[in-house]
Tab-separated table of C-alpha atoms in Angstrom:
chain	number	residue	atom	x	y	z
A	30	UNK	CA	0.000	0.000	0.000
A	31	UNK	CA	2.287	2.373	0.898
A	32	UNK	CA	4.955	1.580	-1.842
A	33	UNK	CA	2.060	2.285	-4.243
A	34	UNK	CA	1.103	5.471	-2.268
A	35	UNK	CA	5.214	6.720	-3.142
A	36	UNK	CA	5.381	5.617	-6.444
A	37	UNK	CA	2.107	7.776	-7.691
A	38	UNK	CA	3.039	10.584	-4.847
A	39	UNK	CA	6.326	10.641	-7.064
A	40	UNK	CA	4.406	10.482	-10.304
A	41	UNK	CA	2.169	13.512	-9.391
A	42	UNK	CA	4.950	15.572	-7.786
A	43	UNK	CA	6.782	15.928	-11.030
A	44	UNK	CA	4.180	17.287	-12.627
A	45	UNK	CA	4.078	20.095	-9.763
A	46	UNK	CA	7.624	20.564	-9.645
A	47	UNK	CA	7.339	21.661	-13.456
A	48	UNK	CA	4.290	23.979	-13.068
A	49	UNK	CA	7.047	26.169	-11.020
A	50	UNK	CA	9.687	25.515	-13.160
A	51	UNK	CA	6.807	27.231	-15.848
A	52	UNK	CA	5.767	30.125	-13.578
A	53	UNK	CA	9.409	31.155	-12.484
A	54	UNK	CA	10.582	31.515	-16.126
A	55	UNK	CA	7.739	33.891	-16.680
A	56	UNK	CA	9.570	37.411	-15.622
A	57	UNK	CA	7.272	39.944	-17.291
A	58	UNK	CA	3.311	39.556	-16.995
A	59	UNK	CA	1.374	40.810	-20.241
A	60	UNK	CA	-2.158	40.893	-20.079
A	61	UNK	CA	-1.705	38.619	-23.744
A	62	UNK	CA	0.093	36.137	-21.264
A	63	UNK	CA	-2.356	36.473	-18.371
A	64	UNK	CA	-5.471	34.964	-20.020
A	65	UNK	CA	-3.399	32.557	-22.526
A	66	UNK	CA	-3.378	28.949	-22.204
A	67	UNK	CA	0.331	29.092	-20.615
A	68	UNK	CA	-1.055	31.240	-17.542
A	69	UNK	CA	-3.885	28.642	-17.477
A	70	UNK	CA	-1.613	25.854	-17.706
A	71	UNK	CA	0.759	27.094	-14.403
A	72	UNK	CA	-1.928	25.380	-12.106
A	73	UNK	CA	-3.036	22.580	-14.267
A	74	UNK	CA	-3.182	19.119	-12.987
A	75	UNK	CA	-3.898	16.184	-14.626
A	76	UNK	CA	-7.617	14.714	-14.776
A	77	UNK	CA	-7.908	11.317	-13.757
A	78	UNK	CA	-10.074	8.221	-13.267
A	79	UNK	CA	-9.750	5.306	-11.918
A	80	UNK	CA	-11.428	2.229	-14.148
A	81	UNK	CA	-12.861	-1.126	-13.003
A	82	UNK	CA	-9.456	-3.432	-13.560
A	83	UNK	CA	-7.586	-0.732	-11.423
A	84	UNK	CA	-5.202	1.263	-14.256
A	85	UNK	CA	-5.946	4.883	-14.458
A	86	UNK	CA	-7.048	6.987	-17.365
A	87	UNK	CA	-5.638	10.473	-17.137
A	88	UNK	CA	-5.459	13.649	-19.392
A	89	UNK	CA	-2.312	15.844	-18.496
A	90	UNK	CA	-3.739	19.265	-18.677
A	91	UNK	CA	-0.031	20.549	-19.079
A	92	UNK	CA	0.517	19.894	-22.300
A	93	UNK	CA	-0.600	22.495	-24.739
A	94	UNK	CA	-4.188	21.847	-25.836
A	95	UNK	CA	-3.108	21.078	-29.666
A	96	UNK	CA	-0.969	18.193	-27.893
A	97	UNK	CA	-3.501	16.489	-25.747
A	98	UNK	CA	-4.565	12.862	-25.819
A	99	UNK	CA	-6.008	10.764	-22.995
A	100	UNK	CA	-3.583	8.108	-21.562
A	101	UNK	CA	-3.722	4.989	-19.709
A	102	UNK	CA	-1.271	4.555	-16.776
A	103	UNK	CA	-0.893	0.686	-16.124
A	104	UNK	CA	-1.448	-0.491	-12.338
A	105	UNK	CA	1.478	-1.899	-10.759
A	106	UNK	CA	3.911	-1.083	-13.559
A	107	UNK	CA	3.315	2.631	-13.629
A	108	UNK	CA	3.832	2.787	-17.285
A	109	UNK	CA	1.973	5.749	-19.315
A	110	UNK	CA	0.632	5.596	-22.905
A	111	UNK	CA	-1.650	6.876	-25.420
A	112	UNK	CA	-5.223	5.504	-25.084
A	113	UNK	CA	-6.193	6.666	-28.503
A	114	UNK	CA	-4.940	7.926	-31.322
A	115	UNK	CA	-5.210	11.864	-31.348
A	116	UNK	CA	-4.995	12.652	-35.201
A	117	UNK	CA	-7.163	9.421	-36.461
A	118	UNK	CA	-9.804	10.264	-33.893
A	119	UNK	CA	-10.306	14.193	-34.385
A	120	UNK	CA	-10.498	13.252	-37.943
A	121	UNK	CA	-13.140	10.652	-37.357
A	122	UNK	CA	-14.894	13.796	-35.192
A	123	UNK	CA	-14.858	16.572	-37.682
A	124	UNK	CA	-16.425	14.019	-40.582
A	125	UNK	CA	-19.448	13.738	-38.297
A	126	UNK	CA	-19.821	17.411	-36.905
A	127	UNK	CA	-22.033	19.563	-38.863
A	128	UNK	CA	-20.766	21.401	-42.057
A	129	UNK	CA	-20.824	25.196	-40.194
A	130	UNK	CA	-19.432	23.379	-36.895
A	131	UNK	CA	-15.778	24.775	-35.462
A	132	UNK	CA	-13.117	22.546	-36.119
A	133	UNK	CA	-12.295	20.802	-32.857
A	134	UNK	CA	-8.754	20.719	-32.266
A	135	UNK	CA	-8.007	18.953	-29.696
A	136	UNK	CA	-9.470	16.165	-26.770
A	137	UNK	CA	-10.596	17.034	-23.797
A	138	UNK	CA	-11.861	15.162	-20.874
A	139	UNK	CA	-15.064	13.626	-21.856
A	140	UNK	CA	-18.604	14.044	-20.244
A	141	UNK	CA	-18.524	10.235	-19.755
A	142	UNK	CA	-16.493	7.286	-19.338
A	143	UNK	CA	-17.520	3.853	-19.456
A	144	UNK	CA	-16.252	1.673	-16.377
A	145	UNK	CA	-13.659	-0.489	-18.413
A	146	UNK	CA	-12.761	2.932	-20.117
A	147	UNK	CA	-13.282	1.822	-24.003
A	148	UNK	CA	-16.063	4.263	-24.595
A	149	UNK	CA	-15.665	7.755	-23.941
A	150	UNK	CA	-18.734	10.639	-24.286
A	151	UNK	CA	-18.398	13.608	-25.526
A	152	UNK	CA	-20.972	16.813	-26.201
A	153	UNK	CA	-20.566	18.489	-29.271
A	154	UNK	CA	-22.863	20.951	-30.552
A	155	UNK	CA	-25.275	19.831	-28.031
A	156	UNK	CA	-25.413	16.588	-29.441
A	157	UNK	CA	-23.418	13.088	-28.439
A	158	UNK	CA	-20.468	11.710	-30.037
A	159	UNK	CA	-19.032	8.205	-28.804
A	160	UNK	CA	-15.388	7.758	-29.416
A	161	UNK	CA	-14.161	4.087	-29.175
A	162	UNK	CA	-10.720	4.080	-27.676
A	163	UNK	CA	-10.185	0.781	-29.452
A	164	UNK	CA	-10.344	2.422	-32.511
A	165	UNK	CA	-10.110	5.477	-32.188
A	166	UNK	CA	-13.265	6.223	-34.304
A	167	UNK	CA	-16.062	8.319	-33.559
A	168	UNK	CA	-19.702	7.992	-34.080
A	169	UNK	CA	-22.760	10.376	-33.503
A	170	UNK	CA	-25.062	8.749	-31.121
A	171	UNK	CA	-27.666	11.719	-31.161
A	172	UNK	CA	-29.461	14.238	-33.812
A	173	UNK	CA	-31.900	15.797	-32.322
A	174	UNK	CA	-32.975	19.602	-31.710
A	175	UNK	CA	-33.025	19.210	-28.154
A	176	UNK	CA	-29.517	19.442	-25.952
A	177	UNK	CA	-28.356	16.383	-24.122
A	178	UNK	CA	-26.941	16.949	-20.864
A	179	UNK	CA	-26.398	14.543	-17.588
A	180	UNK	CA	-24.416	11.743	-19.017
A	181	UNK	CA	-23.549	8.413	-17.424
A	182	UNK	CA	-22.853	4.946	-18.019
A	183	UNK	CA	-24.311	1.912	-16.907
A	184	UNK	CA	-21.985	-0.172	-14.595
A	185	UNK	CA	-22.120	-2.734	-17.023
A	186	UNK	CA	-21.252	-0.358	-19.988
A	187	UNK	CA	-23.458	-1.059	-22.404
A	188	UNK	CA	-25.734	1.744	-21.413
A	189	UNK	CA	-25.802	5.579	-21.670
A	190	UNK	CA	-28.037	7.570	-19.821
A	191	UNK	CA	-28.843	11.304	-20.567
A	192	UNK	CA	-31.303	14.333	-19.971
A	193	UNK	CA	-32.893	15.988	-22.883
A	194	UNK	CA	-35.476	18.650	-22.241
A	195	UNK	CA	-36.059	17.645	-18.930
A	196	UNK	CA	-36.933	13.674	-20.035
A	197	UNK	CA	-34.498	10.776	-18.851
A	198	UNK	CA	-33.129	9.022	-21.734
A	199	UNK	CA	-30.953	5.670	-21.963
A	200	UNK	CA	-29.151	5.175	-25.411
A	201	UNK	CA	-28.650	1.200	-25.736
A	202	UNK	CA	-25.107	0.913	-27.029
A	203	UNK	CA	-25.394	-3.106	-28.497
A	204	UNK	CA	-27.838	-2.410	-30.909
A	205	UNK	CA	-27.838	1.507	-31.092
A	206	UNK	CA	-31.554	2.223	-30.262
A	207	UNK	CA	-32.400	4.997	-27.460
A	208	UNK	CA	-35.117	4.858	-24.887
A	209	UNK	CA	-37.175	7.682	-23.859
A	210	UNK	CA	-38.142	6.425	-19.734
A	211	UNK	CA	-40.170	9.778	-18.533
A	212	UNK	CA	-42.269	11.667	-20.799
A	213	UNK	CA	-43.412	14.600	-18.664
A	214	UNK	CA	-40.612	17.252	-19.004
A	215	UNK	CA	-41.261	20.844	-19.373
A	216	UNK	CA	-40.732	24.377	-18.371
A	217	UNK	CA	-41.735	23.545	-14.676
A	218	UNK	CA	-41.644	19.416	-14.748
A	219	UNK	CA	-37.973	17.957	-14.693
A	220	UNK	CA	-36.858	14.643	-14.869
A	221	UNK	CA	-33.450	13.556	-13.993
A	222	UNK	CA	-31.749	16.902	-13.797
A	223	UNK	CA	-32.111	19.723	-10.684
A	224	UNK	CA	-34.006	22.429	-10.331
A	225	UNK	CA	-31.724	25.250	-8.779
A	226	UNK	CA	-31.990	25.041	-5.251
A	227	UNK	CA	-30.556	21.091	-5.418
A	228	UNK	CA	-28.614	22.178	-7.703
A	229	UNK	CA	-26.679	24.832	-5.546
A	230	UNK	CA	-27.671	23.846	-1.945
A	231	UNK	CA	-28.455	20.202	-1.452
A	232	UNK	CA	-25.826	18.225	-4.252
A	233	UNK	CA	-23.118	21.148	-4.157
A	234	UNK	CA	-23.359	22.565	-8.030
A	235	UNK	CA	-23.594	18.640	-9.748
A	236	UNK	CA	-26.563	17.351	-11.641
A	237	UNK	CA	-26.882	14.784	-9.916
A	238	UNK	CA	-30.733	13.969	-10.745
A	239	UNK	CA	-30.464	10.391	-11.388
A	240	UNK	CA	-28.764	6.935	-9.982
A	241	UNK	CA	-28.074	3.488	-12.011
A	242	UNK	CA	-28.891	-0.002	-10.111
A	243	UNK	CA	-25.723	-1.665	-10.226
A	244	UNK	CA	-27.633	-4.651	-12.663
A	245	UNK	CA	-27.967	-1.926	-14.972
A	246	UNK	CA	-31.209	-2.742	-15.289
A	247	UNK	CA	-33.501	0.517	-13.566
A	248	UNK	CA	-33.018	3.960	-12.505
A	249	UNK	CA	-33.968	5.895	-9.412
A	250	UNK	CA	-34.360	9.467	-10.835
A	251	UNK	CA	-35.655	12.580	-9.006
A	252	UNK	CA	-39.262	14.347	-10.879
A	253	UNK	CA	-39.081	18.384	-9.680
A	254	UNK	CA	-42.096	20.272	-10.042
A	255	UNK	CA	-41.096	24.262	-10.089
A	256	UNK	CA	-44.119	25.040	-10.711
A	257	UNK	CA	-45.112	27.262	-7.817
A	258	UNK	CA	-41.543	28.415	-7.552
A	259	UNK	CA	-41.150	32.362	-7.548
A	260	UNK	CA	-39.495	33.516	-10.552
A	261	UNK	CA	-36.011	35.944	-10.584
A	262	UNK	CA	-34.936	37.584	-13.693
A	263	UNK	CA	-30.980	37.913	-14.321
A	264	UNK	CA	-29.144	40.010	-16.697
A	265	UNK	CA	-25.958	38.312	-18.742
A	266	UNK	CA	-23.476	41.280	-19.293
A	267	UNK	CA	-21.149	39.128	-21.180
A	268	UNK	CA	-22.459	39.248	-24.843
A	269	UNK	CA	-22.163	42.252	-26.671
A	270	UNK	CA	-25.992	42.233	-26.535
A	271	UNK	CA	-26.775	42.021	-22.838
A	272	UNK	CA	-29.439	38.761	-22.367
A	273	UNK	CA	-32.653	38.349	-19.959
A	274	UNK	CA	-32.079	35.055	-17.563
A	275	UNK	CA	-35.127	33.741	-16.236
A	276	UNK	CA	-34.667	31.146	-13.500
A	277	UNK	CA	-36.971	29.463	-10.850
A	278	UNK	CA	-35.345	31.107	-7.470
A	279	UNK	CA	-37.277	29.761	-4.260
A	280	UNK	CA	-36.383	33.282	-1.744
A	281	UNK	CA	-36.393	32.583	1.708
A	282	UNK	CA	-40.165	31.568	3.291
A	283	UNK	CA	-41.649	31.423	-0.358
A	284	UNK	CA	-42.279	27.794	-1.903
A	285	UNK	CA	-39.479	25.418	-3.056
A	286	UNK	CA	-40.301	22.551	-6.166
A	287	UNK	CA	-41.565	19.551	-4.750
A	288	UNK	CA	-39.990	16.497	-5.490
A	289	UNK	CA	-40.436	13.109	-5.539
A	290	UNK	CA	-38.242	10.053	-6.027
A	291	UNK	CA	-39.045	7.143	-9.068
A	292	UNK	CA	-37.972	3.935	-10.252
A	293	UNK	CA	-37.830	3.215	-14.204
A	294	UNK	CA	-36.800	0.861	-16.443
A	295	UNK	CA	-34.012	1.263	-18.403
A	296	UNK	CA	-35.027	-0.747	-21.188
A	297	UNK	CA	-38.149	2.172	-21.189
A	298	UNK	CA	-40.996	-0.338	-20.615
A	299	UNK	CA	-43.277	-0.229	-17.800
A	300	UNK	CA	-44.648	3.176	-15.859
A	301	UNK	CA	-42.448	4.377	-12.715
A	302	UNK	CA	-42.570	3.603	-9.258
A	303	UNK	CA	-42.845	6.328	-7.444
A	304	UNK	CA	-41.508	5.844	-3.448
A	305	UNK	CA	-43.695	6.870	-0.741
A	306	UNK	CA	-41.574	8.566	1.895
A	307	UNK	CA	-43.491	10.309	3.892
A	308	UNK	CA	-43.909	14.510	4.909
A	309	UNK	CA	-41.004	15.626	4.184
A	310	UNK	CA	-39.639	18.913	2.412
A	311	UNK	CA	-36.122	17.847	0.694
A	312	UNK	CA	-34.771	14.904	-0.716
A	313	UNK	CA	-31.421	14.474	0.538
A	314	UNK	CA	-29.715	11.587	-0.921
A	315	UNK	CA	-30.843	8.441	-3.232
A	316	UNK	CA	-28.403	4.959	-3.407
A	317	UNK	CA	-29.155	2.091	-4.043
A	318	UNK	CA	-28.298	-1.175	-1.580
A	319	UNK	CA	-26.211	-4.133	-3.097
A	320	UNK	CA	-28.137	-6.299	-4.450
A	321	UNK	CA	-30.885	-3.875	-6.244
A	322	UNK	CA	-33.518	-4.521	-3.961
A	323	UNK	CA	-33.954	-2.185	-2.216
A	324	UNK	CA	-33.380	2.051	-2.534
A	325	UNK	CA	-31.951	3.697	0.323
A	326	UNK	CA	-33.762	7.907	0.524
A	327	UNK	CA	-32.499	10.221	2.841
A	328	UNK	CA	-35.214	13.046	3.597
A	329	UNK	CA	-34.846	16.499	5.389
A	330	UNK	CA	-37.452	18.461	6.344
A	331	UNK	CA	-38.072	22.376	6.078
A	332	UNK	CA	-35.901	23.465	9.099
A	333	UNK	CA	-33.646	21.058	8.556
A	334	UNK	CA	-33.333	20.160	11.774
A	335	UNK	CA	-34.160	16.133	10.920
A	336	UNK	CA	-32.577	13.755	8.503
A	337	UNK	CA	-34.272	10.333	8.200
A	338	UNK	CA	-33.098	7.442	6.114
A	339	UNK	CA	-35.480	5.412	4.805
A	340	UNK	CA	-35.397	1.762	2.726
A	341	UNK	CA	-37.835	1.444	-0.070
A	342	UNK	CA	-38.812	-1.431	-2.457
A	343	UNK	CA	-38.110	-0.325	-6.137
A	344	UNK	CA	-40.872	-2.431	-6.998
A	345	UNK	CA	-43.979	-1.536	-5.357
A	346	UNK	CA	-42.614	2.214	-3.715
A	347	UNK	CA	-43.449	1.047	-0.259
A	348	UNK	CA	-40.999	2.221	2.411
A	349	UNK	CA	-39.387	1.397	5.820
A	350	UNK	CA	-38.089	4.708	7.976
A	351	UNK	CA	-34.523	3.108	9.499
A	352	UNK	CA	-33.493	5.730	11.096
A	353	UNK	CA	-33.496	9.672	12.077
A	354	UNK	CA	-30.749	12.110	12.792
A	355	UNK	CA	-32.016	15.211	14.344
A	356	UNK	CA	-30.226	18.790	15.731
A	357	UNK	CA	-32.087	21.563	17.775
A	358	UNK	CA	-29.899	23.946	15.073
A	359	UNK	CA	-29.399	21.711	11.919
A	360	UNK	CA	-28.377	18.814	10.463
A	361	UNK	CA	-25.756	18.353	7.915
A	362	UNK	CA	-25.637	16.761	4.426
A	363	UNK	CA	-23.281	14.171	3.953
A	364	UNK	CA	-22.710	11.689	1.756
A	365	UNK	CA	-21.007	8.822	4.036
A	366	UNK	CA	-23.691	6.244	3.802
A	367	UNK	CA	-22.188	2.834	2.806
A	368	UNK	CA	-24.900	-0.462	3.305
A	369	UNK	CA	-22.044	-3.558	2.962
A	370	UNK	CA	-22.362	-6.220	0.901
A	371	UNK	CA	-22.927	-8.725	4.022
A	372	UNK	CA	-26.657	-7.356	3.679
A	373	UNK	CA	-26.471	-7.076	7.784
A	374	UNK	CA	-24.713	-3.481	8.211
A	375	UNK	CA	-24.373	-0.311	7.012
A	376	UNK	CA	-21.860	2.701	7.973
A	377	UNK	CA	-22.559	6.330	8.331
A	378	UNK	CA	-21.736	9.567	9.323
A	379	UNK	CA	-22.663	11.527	12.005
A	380	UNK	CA	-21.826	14.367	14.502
A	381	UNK	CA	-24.593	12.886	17.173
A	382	UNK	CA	-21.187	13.425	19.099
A	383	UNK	CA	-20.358	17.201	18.224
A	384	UNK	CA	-17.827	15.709	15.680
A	385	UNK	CA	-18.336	14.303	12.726
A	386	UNK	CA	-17.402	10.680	12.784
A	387	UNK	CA	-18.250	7.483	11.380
A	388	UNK	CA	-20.252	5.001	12.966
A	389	UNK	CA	-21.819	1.145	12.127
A	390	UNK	CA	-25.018	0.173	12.641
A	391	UNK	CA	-27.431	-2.749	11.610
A	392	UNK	CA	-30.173	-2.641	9.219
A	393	UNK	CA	-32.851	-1.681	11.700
A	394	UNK	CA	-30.783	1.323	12.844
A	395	UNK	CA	-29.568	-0.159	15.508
A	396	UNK	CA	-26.199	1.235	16.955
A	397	UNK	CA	-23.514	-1.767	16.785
A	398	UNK	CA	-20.089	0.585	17.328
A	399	UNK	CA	-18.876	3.993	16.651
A	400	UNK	CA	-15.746	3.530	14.852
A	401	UNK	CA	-13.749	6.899	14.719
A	402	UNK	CA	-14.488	9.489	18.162
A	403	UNK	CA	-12.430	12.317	19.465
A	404	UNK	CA	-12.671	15.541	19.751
A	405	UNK	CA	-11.705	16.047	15.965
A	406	UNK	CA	-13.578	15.589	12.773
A	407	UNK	CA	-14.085	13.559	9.760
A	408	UNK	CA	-13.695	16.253	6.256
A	409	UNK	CA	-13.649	15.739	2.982
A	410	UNK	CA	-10.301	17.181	1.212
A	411	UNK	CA	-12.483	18.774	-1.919
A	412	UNK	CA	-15.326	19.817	-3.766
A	413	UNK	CA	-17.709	22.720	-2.365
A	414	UNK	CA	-17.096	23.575	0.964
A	415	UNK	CA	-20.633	22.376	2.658
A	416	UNK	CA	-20.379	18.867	0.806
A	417	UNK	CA	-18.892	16.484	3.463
A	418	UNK	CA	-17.532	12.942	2.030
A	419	UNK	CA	-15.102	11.350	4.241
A	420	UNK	CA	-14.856	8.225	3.317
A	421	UNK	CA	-12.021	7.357	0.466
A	422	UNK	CA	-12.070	3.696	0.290
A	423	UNK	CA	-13.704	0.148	2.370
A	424	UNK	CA	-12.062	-2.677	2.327
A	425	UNK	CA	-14.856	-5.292	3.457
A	426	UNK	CA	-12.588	-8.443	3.428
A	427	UNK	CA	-10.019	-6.728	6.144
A	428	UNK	CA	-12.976	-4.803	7.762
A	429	UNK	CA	-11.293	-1.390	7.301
A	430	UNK	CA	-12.034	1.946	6.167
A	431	UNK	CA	-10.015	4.589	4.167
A	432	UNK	CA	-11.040	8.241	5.252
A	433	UNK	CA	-9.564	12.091	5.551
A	434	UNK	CA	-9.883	13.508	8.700
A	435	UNK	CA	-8.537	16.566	10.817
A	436	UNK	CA	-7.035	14.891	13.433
A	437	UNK	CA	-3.839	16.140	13.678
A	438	UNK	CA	-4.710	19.883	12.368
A	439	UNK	CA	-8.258	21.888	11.837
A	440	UNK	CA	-5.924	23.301	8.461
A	441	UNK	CA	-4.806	19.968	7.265
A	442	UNK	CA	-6.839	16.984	6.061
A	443	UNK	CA	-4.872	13.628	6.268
A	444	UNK	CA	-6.102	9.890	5.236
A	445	UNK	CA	-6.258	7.724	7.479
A	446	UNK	CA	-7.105	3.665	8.316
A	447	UNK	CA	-9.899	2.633	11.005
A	448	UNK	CA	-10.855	-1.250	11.732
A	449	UNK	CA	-14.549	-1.680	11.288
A	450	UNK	CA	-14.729	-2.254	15.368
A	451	UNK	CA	-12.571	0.988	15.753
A	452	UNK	CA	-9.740	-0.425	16.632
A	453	UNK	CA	-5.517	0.361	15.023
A	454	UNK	CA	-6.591	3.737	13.501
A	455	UNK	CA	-3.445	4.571	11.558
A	456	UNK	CA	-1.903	7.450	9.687
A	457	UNK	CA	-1.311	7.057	5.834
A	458	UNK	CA	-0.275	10.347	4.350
A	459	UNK	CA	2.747	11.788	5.526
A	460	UNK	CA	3.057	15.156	4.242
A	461	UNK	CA	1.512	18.370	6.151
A	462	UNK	CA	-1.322	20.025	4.114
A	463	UNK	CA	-4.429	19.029	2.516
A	464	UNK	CA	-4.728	15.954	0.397
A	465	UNK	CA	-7.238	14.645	-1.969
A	466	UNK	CA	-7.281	11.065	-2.225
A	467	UNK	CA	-9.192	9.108	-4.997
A	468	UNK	CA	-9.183	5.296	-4.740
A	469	UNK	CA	-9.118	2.543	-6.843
A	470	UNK	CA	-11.880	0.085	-7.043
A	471	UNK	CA	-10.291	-2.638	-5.475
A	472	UNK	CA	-8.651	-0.021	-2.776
A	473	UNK	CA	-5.378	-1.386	-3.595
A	474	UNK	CA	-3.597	2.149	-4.919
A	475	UNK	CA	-5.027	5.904	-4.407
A	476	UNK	CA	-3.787	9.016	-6.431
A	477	UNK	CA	-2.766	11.638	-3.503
A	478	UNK	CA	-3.261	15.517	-4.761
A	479	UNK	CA	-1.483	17.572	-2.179
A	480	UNK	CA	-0.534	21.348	-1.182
């Protein structure tokens, strides 16, 4: 573990050490050189993701733009190289984009990637192109007037899901049909995608309207009704041609969209399932438990003073409250809720104590241990400030979890190793300062991002 920790610690400190090496040589500031792609390439990192056999796809963002291609470093051997063929496959592009489309020159990071990292999404003139990193050939999986947005893969990969004028879509890859699964998208009615106020306040600026079972088979998706949700009128100063914005803003005391969580099939047959949770005002959190049986819904009402989890059957929407987290001044969002795949336990975070820590309980709610306490707190080392995801990695075999905490500073966030039963809690990173940590699946390696 820790041998792999140095060897991509190593990896990803090169790339740092030549940022500086970039910023230093730049004596005289221009404003030419201040908004050119060298200035934004000073504090460029590299994107990565971590696929399902455990190498790592990666774009380095340092290279000039004309340059870029994704690459695949190889678990274990460390070993970078191109994962498709730059030239063949923006040539493949540009035969499919529209005549009075701009030339594309260059690859970014794409919208989606499939788990085993052979098909890659991208959004082009509001539209879909797949490009197959086997051959690195594109093809145009959408035409339609509408613009796709919200793309993500099945688990097993032969499925892409998408949000088109506020209707869930599924795009069957094996024999290149597409699936409309809601029909009742509009101005007001939205499907898969957030209205504002989840957008910005409950998931932390992601559109996250929408979760895949892990058969592949159904989708829980959120339905928003804005409706009765006072309107606020923006102006965009950036055209030459100022532009009137006119978005759905719920002010404080006035009426926020109701919402409701569903159940469809991906194949498109079949009405939803719609979950019955309850009063409640928010909804929090949707996952699904191992196994696809059941839906796990976190709910929050108005004051947000009470956060209850409940279990519901995907089939027939009924529901079982497990438990309820409550605060006399409010409860936090989080999203460290694990249910393990022994079907008997499930681990979550809470700050019941005054700190936020991690605790295991059994499927009735029923307390079995707390497994991190002190008077410290679990944080996550990134994303929006109010999101809190702790937990990096589980390892169910060994019983252990992988989280960043702020144990040892309130300014640093470290990763650290816990026992299931709380037991030989143990410091990973080394350095002082704040690290991101992404896993792989099989929590065998983890990219550390540090400053």
């Amino acid at each position: 573990m820790l041998s792999s920790r140095k060897t991509l610690g190593a990896f990803f400190l090169i790339f740092a050490l030549s940022f500086v090496g970039t910023a230093l040589a730049q004596e005289k500031l221009t404003v030419e050189w201040i908004y050119s792609d060298a200035y934004a390439e000073i504090a460029a990192m590299p994107q990565v993701q971590w696929l399902e056999n455990g190498n790592l796809l990666l774009l380095d963002n340092r290279v000039p733009k004309a340059e870029r291609t994704l690459e695949m470093l190889q678990a274990g051997k460390w070993k970078r190289a191109p994962w498709v063929k730059r030239e063949m496959a923006l040539n493949s592009l540009q035969a499919l984009l529209p005549a009075d489309a701009d030339s594309v020159k260059s690859l970014g990071w794409p919208a989606a990637i499939s788990p085993n990292g052979e098909n890659l999404a991208y959004l082009f003139e509001k539209d879909i192109y797949l490009l197959n990193a086997k051959t690195s050939l594109f093809s145009r999986l959408t035409k339609s007037e509408g613009e796709e947005k919200s793309l993500n893969f099945s688990p097993d990969g032969k499925k892409l899901a998408y949000v088109r004028d506020n209707d869930l879509y599924v795009y069957h890859l094996i024999n290149s049909s597409e699936a409309r699964l809601t029909k009742t998208g509009g101005e007001t009615l939205l499907n898969g995608t957030l209205s504002w106020v989840y957008w910005e306040e409950i998931f932390g600026r992601r559109d996250i309207g929408y979760w895949w079972s892990g058969n592949s088979r159904q989708i829980a998706f959120l339905r928003s009704d804005e409706s009765a949700v006072s309107k606020m009128f923006f102006v965009n100063q950036r055209p030459d041609i100022p532009e009137l914005i006119t978005q759905r803003y719920p002010k404080a005391g006035t009426e926020n969209p109701t919402v409701h969580v569903g159940v469809v099939n991906a194949s498109g047959e079949g009405e939803a399932t719609w979950l019955e949770l309850g009063d409640y005002e928010y909804i929090a959190r949707v996952k699904w438990l191992p196994g696809d049986q059941k839906v796990g819904v976190q709910v929050l009402n108005r004051p947000q003073t009470e956060l209850t989890l409940f279990l519901a059957d995907p089939r027939t929407g009924k529901s079982e409250k497990i438990m309820t987290e409550s605060d006399t001044a409010w409860v936090n969002i989080n999203d460290d809720l694990y249910f393990l795949d022994n079907g008997k336990d499930f681990l979550w975070q809470s700050e019941r104590s005054g700190f936020a820590h991690l605790y295991r309980f059994n499927m009735n709610g029923q307390l079995r241990n707390q497994i991190t306490n002190g008077e410290w707190a679990l944080r996550s080392s990134g994303g929006a400030y109010w999101l809190r995801q702790s937990v990096m990695a589980i390892d169910q075999k060994k019983e252990q979890v992988y989280f960043t905490g702020m144990k040892e500073s309130s300014v640093q966030r470290h990763l650290y190793r816990v026992d299931f039963n709380g037991g030989n809690l143990t410091k990973i990173s080394k350095e002082k300062g704040v690290h991101s940590i992404q896993f792989s699946p099989d929590a065998r390696y983890y990219v550390d991002s540090y400053s």
